[in-house]
PDB file of C-alpha atoms in Angstrom:
ATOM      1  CA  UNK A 176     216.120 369.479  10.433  1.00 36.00           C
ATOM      2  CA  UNK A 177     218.683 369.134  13.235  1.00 37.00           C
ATOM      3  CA  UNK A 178     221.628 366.887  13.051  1.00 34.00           C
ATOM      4  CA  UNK A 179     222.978 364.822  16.375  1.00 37.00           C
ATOM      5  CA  UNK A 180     225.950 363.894  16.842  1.00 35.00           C
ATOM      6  CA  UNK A 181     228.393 362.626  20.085  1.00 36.00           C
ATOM      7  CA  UNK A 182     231.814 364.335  20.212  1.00 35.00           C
ATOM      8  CA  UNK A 183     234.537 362.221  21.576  1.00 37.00           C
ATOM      9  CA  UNK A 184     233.885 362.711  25.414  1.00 32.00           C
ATOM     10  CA  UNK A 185     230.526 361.139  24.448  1.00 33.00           C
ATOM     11  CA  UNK A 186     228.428 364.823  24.854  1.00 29.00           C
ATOM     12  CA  UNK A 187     225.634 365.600  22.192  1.00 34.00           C
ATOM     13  CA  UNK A 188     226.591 368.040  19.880  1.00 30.00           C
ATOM     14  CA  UNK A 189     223.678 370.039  17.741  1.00 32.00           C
ATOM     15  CA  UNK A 190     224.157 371.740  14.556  1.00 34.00           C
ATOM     16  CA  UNK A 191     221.217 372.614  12.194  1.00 38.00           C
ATOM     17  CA  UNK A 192     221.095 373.415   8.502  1.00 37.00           C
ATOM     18  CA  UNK A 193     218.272 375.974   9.834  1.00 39.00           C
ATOM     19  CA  UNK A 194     220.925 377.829  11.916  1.00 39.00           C
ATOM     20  CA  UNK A 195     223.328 378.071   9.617  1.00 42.00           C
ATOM     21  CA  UNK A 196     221.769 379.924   6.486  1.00 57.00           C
ATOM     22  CA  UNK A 197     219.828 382.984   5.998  1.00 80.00           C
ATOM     23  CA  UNK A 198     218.617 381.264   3.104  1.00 93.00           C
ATOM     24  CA  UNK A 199     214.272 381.235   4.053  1.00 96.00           C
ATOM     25  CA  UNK A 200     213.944 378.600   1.034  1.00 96.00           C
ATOM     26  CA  UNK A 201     216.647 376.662   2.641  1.00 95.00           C
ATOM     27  CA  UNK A 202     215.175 376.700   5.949  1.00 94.00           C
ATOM     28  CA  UNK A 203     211.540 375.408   4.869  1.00 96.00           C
ATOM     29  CA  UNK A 204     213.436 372.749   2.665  1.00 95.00           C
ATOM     30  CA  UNK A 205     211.750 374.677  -0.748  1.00 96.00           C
ATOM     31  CA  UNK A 206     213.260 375.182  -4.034  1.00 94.00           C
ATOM     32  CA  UNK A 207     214.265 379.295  -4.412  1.00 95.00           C
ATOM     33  CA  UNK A 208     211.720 380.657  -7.019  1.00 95.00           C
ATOM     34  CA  UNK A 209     209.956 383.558  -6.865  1.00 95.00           C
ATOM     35  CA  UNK A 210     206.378 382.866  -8.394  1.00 95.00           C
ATOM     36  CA  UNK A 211     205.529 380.238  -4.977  1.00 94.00           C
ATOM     37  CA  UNK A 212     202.754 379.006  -3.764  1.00 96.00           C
ATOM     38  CA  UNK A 213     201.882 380.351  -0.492  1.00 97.00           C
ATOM     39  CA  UNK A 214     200.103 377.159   0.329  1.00 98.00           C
ATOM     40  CA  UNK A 215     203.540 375.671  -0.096  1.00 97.00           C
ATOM     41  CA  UNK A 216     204.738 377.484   2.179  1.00 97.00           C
ATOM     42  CA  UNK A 217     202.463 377.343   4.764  1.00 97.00           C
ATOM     43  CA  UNK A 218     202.727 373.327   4.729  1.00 97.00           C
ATOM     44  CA  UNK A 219     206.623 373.519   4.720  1.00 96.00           C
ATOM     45  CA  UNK A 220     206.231 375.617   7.830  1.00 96.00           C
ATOM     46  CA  UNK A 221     203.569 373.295   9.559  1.00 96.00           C
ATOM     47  CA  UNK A 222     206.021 370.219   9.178  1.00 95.00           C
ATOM     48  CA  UNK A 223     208.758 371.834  10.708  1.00 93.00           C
ATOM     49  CA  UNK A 224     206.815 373.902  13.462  1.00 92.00           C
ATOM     50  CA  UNK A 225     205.226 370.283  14.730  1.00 91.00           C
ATOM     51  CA  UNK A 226     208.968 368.892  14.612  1.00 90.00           C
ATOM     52  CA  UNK A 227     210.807 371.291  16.049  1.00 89.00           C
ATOM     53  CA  UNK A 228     208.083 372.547  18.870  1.00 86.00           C
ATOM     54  CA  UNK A 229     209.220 372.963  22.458  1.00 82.00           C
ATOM     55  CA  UNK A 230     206.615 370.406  24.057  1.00 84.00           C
ATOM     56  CA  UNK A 231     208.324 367.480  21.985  1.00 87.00           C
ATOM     57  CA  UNK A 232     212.229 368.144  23.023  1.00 87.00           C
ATOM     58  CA  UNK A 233     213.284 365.533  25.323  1.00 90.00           C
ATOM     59  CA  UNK A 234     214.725 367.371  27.872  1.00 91.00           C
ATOM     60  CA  UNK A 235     215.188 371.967  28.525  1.00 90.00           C
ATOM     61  CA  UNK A 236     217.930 372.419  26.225  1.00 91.00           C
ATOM     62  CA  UNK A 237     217.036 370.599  23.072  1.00 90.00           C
ATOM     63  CA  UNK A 238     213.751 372.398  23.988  1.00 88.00           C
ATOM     64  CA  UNK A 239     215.719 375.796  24.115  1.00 89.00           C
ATOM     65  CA  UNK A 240     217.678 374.946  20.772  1.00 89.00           C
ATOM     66  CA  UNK A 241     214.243 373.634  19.044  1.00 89.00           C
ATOM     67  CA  UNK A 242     212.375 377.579  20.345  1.00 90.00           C
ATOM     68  CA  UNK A 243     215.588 379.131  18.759  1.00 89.00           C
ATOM     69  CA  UNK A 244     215.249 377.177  15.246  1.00 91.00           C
ATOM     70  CA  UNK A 245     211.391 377.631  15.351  1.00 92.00           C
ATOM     71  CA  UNK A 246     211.622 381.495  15.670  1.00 92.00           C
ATOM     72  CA  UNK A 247     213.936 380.919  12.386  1.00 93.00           C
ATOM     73  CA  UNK A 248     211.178 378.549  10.451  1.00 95.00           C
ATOM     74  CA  UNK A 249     208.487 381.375  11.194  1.00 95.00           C
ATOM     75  CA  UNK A 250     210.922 384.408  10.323  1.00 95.00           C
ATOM     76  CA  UNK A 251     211.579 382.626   6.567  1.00 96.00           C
ATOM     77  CA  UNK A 252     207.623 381.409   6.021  1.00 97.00           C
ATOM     78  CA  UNK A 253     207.031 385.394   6.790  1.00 96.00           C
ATOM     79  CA  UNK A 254     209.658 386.598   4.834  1.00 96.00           C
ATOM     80  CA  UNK A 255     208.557 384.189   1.661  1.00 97.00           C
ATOM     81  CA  UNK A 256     204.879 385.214   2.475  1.00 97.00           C
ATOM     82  CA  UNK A 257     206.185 388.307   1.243  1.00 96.00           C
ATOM     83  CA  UNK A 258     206.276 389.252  -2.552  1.00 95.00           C
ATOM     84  CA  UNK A 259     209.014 392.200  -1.997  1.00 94.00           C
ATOM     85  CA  UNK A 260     211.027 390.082   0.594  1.00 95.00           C
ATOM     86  CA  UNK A 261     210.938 386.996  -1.433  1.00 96.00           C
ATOM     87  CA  UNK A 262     212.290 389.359  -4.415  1.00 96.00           C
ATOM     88  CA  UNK A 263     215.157 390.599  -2.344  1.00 95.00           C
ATOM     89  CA  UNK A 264     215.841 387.176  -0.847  1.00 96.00           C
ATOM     90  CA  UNK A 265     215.860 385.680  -4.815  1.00 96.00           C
ATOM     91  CA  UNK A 266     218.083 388.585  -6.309  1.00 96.00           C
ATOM     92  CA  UNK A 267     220.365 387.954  -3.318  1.00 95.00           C
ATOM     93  CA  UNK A 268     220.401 383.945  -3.735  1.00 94.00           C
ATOM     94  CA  UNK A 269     221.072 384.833  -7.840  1.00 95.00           C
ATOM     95  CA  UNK A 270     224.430 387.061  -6.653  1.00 95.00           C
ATOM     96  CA  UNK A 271     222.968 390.394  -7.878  1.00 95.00           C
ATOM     97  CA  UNK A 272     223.324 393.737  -5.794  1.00 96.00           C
ATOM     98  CA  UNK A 273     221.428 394.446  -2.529  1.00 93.00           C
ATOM     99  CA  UNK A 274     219.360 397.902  -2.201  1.00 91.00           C
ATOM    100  CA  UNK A 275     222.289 399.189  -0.757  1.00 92.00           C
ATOM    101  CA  UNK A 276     224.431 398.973  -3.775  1.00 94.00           C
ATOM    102  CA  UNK A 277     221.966 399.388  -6.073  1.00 94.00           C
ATOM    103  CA  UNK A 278     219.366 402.552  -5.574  1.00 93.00           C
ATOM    104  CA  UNK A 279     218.559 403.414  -9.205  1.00 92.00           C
ATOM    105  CA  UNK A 280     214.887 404.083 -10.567  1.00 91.00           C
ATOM    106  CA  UNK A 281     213.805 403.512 -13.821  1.00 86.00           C
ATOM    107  CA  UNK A 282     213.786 406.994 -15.885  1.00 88.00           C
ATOM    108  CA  UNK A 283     210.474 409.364 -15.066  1.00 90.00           C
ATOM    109  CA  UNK A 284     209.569 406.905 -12.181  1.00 89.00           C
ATOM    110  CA  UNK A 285     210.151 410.348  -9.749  1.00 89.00           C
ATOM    111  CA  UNK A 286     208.347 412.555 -11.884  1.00 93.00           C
ATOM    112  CA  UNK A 287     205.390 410.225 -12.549  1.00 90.00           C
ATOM    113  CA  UNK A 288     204.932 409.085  -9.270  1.00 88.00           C
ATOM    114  CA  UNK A 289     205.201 412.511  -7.902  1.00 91.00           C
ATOM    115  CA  UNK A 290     202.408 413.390 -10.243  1.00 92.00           C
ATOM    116  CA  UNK A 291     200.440 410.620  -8.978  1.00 90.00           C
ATOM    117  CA  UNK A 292     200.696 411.325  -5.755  1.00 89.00           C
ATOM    118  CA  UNK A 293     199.496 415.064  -6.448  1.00 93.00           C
ATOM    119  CA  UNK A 294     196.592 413.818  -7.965  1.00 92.00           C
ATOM    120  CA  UNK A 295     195.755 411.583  -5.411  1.00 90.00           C
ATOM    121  CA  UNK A 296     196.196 414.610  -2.725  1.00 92.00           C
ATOM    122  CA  UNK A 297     193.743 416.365  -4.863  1.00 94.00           C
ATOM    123  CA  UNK A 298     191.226 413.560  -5.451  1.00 92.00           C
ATOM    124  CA  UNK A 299     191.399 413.314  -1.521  1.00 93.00           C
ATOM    125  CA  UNK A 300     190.674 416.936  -0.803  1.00 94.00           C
ATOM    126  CA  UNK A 301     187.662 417.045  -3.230  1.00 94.00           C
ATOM    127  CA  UNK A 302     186.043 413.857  -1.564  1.00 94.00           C
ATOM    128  CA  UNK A 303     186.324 412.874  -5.573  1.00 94.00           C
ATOM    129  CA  UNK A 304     185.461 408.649  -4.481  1.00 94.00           C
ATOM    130  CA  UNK A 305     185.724 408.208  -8.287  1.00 94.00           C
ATOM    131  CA  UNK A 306     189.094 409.876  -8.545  1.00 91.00           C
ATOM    132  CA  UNK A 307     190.499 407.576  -5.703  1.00 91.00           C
ATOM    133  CA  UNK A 308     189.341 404.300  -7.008  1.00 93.00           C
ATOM    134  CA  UNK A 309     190.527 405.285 -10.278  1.00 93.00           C
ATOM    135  CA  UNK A 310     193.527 405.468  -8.416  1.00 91.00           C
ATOM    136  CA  UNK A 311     193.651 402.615  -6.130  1.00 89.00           C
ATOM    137  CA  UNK A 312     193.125 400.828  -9.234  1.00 93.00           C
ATOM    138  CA  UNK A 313     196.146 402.234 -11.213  1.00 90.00           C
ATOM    139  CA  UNK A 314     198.192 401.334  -8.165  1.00 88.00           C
ATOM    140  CA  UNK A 315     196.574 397.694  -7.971  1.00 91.00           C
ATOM    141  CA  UNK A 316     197.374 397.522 -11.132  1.00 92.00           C
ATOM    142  CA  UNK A 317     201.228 398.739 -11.527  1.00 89.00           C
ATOM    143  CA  UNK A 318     201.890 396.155  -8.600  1.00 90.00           C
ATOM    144  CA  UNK A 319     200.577 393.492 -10.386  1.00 93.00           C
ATOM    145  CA  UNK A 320     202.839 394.513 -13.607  1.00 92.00           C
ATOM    146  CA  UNK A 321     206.072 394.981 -10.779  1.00 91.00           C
ATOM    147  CA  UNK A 322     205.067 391.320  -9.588  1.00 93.00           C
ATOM    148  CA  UNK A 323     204.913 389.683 -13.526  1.00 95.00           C
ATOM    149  CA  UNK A 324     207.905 391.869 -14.228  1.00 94.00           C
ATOM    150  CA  UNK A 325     210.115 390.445 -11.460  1.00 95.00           C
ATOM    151  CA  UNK A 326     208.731 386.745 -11.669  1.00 96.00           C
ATOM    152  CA  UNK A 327     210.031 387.154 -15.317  1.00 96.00           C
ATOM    153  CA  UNK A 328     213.272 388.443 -14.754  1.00 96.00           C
ATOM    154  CA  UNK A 329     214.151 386.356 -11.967  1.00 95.00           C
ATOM    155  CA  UNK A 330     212.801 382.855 -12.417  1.00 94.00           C
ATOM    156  CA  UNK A 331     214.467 381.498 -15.648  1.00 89.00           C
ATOM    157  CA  UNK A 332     216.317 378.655 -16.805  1.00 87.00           C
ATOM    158  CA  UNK A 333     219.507 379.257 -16.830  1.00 90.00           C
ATOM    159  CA  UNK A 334     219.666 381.466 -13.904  1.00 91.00           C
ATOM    160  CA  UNK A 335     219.632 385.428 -14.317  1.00 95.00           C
ATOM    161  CA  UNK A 336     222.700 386.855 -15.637  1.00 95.00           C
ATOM    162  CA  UNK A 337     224.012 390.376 -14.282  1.00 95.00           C
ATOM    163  CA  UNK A 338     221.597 392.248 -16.685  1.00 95.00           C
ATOM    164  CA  UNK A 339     218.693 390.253 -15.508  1.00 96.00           C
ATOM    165  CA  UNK A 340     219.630 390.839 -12.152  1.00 96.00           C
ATOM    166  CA  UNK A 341     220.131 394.471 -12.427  1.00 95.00           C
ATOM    167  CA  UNK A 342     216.864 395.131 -14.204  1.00 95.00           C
ATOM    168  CA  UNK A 343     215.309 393.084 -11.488  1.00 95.00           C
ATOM    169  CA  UNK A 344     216.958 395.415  -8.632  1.00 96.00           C
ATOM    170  CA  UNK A 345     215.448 399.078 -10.308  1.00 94.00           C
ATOM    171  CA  UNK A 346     212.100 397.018 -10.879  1.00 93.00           C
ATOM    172  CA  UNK A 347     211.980 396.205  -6.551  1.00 94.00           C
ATOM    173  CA  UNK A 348     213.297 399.534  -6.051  1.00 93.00           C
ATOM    174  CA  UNK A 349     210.005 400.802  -8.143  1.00 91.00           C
ATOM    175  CA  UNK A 350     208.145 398.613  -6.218  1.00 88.00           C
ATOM    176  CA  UNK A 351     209.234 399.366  -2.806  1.00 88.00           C
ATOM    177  CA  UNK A 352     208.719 402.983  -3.710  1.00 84.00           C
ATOM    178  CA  UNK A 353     205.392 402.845  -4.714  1.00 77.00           C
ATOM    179  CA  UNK A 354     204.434 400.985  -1.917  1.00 71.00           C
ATOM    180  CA  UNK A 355     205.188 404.200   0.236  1.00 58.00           C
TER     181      UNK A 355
END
């Protein structure tokens, strides 16, 4: 959604709302929430993609501003395509602490998960296919609670408080770690 407007020597000034916020539910024009339909998201995209492509600019630079915002529309529909990103992006939009400033695990995730792995090694090395879905399947299964447990904490009325927010952070930490 760009904005024209003439300056007082009469030359076209551009400013978008896309340019100015790192906010990807911003950018498509969504409401932030974590449980989203990627569907949604795709159509948000589509609108502004068709808008905003080069080919329809009127003249080389509103073509080279439109490229610029597009790259932005397609970074956010990726990064709320995303489960983990759209977590980070939500916790971050609620005011709670980034990864950076917030590393902790929840107690025996380490030792569990270490023990997980292990078994998986072992499953692997004995060509155990039972062992490994049983596996797979655990880990299918412990995303699925990380997604639920997230959706929960994060997408309430009223908004997440500090402990919400907190608990939300370990919970993507978990996730991201198991993911590896």
């Amino acid at each position: 959604m760009l904005f024209r407007s003439e300056d007082s020597l009469g030359r076209r000034a551009v400013s978008s709302v896309l340019a100015m916020t790192s906010d990807p539910f911003r950018v498509l024009g969504l409401e932030p929430a974590f449980e989203l339909d990627p569907e949604q998201v795709r159509k948000a995209t589509l609108v502004r993609s068709a808008r905003l492509h080069p080919d329809r600019a009127p003249d080389p630079i509103t073509a080279a501003e439109n490229a610029s915002v597009l790259a932005q529309v397609n970074e956010a529909a990726s990064t709320l395509l995303d489960d983990l990103a759209r977590a980070e992006v939500m916790i971050r939009i609620h005011g709670g602490p980034g990864p950076s400033e917030d590393r902790t695990l929840p107690d025996g995730f380490l030792e569990d998960i270490l023990a997980t792995r292990l078994e998986l090694e072992e499953a692997v090395a004995r060509g155990d296919d039972v062992g490994k879905e049983t596996l797979r399947s655990w880990a299918e299964a412990e995303w699925t609670e990380r997604r639920r447990r997230v959706a929960a904490l994060i997408d309430r009325d009223p908004a997440p408080g500090d402990v919400e927010l907190r608990e939300a952070r370990r919970e993507v930490n978990r996730w991201r770690s198991e993911e590896h």
